[in-house]
XYZ file of C-alpha atoms in Angstrom:
221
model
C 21.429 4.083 -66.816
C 21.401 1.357 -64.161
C 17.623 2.093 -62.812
C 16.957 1.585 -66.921
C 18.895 -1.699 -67.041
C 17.607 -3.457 -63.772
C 14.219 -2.215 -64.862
C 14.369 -3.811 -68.912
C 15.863 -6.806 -66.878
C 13.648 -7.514 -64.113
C 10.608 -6.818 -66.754
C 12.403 -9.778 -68.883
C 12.345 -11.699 -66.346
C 8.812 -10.654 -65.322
C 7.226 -11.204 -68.797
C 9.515 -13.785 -70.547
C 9.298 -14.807 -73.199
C 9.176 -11.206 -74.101
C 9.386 -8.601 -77.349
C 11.178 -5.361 -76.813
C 7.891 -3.839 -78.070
C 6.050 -5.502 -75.143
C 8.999 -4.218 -72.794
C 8.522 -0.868 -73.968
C 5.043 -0.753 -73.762
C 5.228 -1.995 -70.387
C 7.373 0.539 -69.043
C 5.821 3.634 -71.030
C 2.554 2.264 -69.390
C 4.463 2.856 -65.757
C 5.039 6.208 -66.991
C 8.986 5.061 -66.515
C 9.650 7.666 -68.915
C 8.328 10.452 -66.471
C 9.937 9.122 -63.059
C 12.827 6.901 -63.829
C 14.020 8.954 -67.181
C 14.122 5.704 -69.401
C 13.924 7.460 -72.591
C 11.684 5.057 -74.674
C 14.135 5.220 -77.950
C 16.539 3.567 -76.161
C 15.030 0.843 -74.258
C 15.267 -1.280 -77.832
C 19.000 0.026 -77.919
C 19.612 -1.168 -74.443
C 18.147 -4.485 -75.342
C 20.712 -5.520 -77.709
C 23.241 -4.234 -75.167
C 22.285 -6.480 -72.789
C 21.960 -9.633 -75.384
C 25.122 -8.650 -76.806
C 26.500 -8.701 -73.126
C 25.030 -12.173 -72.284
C 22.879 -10.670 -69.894
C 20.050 -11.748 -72.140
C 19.119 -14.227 -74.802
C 17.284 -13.961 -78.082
C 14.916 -16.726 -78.496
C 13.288 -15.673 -81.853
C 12.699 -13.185 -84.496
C 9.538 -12.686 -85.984
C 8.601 -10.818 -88.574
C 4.677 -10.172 -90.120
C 4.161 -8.777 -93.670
C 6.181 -5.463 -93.941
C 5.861 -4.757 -90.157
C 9.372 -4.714 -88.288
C 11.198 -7.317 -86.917
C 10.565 -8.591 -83.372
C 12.821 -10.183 -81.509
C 11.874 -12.210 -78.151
C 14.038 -12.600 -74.863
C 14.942 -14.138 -71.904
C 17.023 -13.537 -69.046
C 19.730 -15.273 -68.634
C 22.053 -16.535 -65.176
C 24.214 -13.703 -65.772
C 21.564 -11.326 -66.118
C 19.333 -12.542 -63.278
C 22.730 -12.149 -61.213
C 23.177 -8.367 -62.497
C 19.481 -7.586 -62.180
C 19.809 -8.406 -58.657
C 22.990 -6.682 -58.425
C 21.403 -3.539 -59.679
C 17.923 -3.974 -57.645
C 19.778 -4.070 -54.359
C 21.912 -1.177 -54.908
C 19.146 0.929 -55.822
C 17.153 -0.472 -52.739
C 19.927 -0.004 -50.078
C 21.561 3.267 -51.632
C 19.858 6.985 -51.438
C 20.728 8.639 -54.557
C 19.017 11.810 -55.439
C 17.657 12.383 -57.978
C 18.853 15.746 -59.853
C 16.385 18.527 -59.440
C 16.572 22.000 -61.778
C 14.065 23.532 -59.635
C 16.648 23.232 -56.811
C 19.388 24.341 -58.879
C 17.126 27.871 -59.338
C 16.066 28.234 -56.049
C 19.428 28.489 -54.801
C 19.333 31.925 -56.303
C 16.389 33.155 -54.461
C 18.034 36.508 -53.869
C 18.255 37.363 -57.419
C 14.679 37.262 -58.469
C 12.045 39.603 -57.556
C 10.057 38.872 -54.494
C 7.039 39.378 -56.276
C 7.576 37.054 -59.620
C 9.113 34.407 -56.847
C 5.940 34.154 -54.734
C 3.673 34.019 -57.977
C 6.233 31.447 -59.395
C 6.073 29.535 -55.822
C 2.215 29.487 -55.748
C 2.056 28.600 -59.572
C 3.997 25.522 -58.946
C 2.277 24.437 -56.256
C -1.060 24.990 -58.058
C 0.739 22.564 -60.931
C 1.785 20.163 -58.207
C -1.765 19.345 -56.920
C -3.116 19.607 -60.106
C -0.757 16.066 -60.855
C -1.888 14.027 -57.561
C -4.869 14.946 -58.109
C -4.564 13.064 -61.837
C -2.121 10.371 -59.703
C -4.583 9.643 -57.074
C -6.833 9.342 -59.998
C -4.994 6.633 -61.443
C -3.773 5.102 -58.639
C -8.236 4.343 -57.810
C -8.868 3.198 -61.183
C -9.159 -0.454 -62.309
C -6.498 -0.347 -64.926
C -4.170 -0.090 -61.548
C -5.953 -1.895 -59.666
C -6.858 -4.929 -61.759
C -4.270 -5.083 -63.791
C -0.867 -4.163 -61.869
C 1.017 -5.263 -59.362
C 0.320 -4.074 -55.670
C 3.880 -2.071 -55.822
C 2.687 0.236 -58.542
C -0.130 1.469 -56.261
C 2.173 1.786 -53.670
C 4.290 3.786 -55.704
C 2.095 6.307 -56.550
C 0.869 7.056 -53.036
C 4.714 7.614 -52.821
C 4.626 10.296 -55.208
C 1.297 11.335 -54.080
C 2.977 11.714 -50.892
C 6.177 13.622 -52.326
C 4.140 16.010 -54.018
C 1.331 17.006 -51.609
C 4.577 17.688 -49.672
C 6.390 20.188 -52.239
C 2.827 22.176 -52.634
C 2.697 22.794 -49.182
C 6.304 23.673 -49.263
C 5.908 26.010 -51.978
C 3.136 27.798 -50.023
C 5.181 28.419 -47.122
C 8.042 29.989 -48.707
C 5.430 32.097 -50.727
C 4.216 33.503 -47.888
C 7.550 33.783 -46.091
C 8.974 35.621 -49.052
C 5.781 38.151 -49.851
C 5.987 38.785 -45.629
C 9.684 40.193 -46.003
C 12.008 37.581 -44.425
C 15.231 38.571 -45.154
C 17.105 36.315 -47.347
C 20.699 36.506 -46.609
C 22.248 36.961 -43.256
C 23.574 40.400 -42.295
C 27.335 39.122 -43.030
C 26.152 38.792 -46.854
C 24.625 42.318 -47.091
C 26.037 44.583 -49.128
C 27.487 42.086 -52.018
C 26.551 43.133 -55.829
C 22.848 41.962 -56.754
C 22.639 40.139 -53.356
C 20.810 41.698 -50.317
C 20.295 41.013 -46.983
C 16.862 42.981 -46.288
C 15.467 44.653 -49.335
C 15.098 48.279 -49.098
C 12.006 50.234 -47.666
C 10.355 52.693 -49.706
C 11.660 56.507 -48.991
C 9.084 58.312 -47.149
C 8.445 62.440 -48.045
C 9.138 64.134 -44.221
C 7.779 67.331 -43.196
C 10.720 70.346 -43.914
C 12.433 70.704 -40.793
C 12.483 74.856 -39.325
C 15.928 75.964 -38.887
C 17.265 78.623 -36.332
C 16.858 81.397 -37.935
C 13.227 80.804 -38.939
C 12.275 79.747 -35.550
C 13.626 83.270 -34.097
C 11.734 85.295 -36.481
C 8.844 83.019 -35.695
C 9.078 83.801 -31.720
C 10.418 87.760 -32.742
C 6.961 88.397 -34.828
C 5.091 86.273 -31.574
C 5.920 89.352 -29.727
């Protein structure tokens, strides 16, 4: 909630005066929605927080034919104090970002070695597939003529990021299909966990016993 706050505030102050349709459209145009998880129904919900808070001011509402109501805003001193508030803390601190895909792979053991290597090299197949789009982006004019230099620099961040994961994912795939075990020997043994999966049985040769060796050698003579 705070990246979505110091974002709808520094935009505000960016754009003012602004409608909360032109702040949304701003930030869905980012793809904010994707990377930062503003959800776009509440960025108009979070701008009547913040007026209601006296972090910003309504200037005006306008209102054409049977079309909604817009309101405009501005920032105001004690939201240009927050906003920088916010914007420091998110520049200084190193907050991670939840990841379900981690969550998952932390149970590597319990999923077949073949459906994880396939699911490994699937992702990273879906992973290049998206910087190839972002590099994409990141070359064309509607980035580079019509945002601000941090946006480009942004995406080679994520281009970055994810050329990273792909290769990531193709290491473990091939670590996994080679056999490395996946617990250490301590571990082996617990229920559904192992520490080296089981080789396949292979058929020996019947052994001869005594007694069929000696009537082997007594029939030799």
């Amino acid at each position: 909630m705070s990246a979505t706050r110091m974002m709808i505030l520094g935009l505000v102050k960016w754009m003012q005066p602004v409608h909360g349709y032109d702040v949304r459209r701003e930030l869905l145009s980012w793809g904010a929605d994707k990377w930062a998880n503003v959800q776009p129904g509440s960025i108009y919900h979070a701008l009547r927080k913040l007026a209601q808070e006296g972090q910003l001011r309504e200037v005006a509402t306008e209102q054409v034919g049977a079309r909604p109501a817009r309101t405009t805003y501005e920032i105001t001193p004690k939201g240009l104090d927050e906003f920088e508030t916010l914007l420091r803390d998110l520049w200084w601190g190193n907050q991670q970002a939840a990841d379900p895909f981690v969550a998952a792979f932390a149970f590597l053991p319990a999923l077949p070695r073949p459906e994880a290597v396939a699911a490994l090299r699937s992702r990273g197949q879906v992973i290049r597939a998206g910087v190839e789009s972002m590099r994409a982006s990141m070359e064309s004019s509607w980035i580079r003529d019509s945002k601000p230099v941090g946006v480009t620099w942004m995406y080679e961040l994520w281009i970055a990021r994810g050329e990273a994961e792909a290769d990531w994912c193709d290491r473990v795939a091939d670590r996994i299909e080679a056999g490395v075990p996946y617990l250490p020997e301590s571990l082996a043994g617990r229920d559904g966990w192992t520490a080296v999966e089981p080789a396949p049985e292979v058929e020996r040769e019947p052994t001869p016993n005594a007694d069929t060796e000696t009537e082997a050698e007594t029939d030799a003579y």
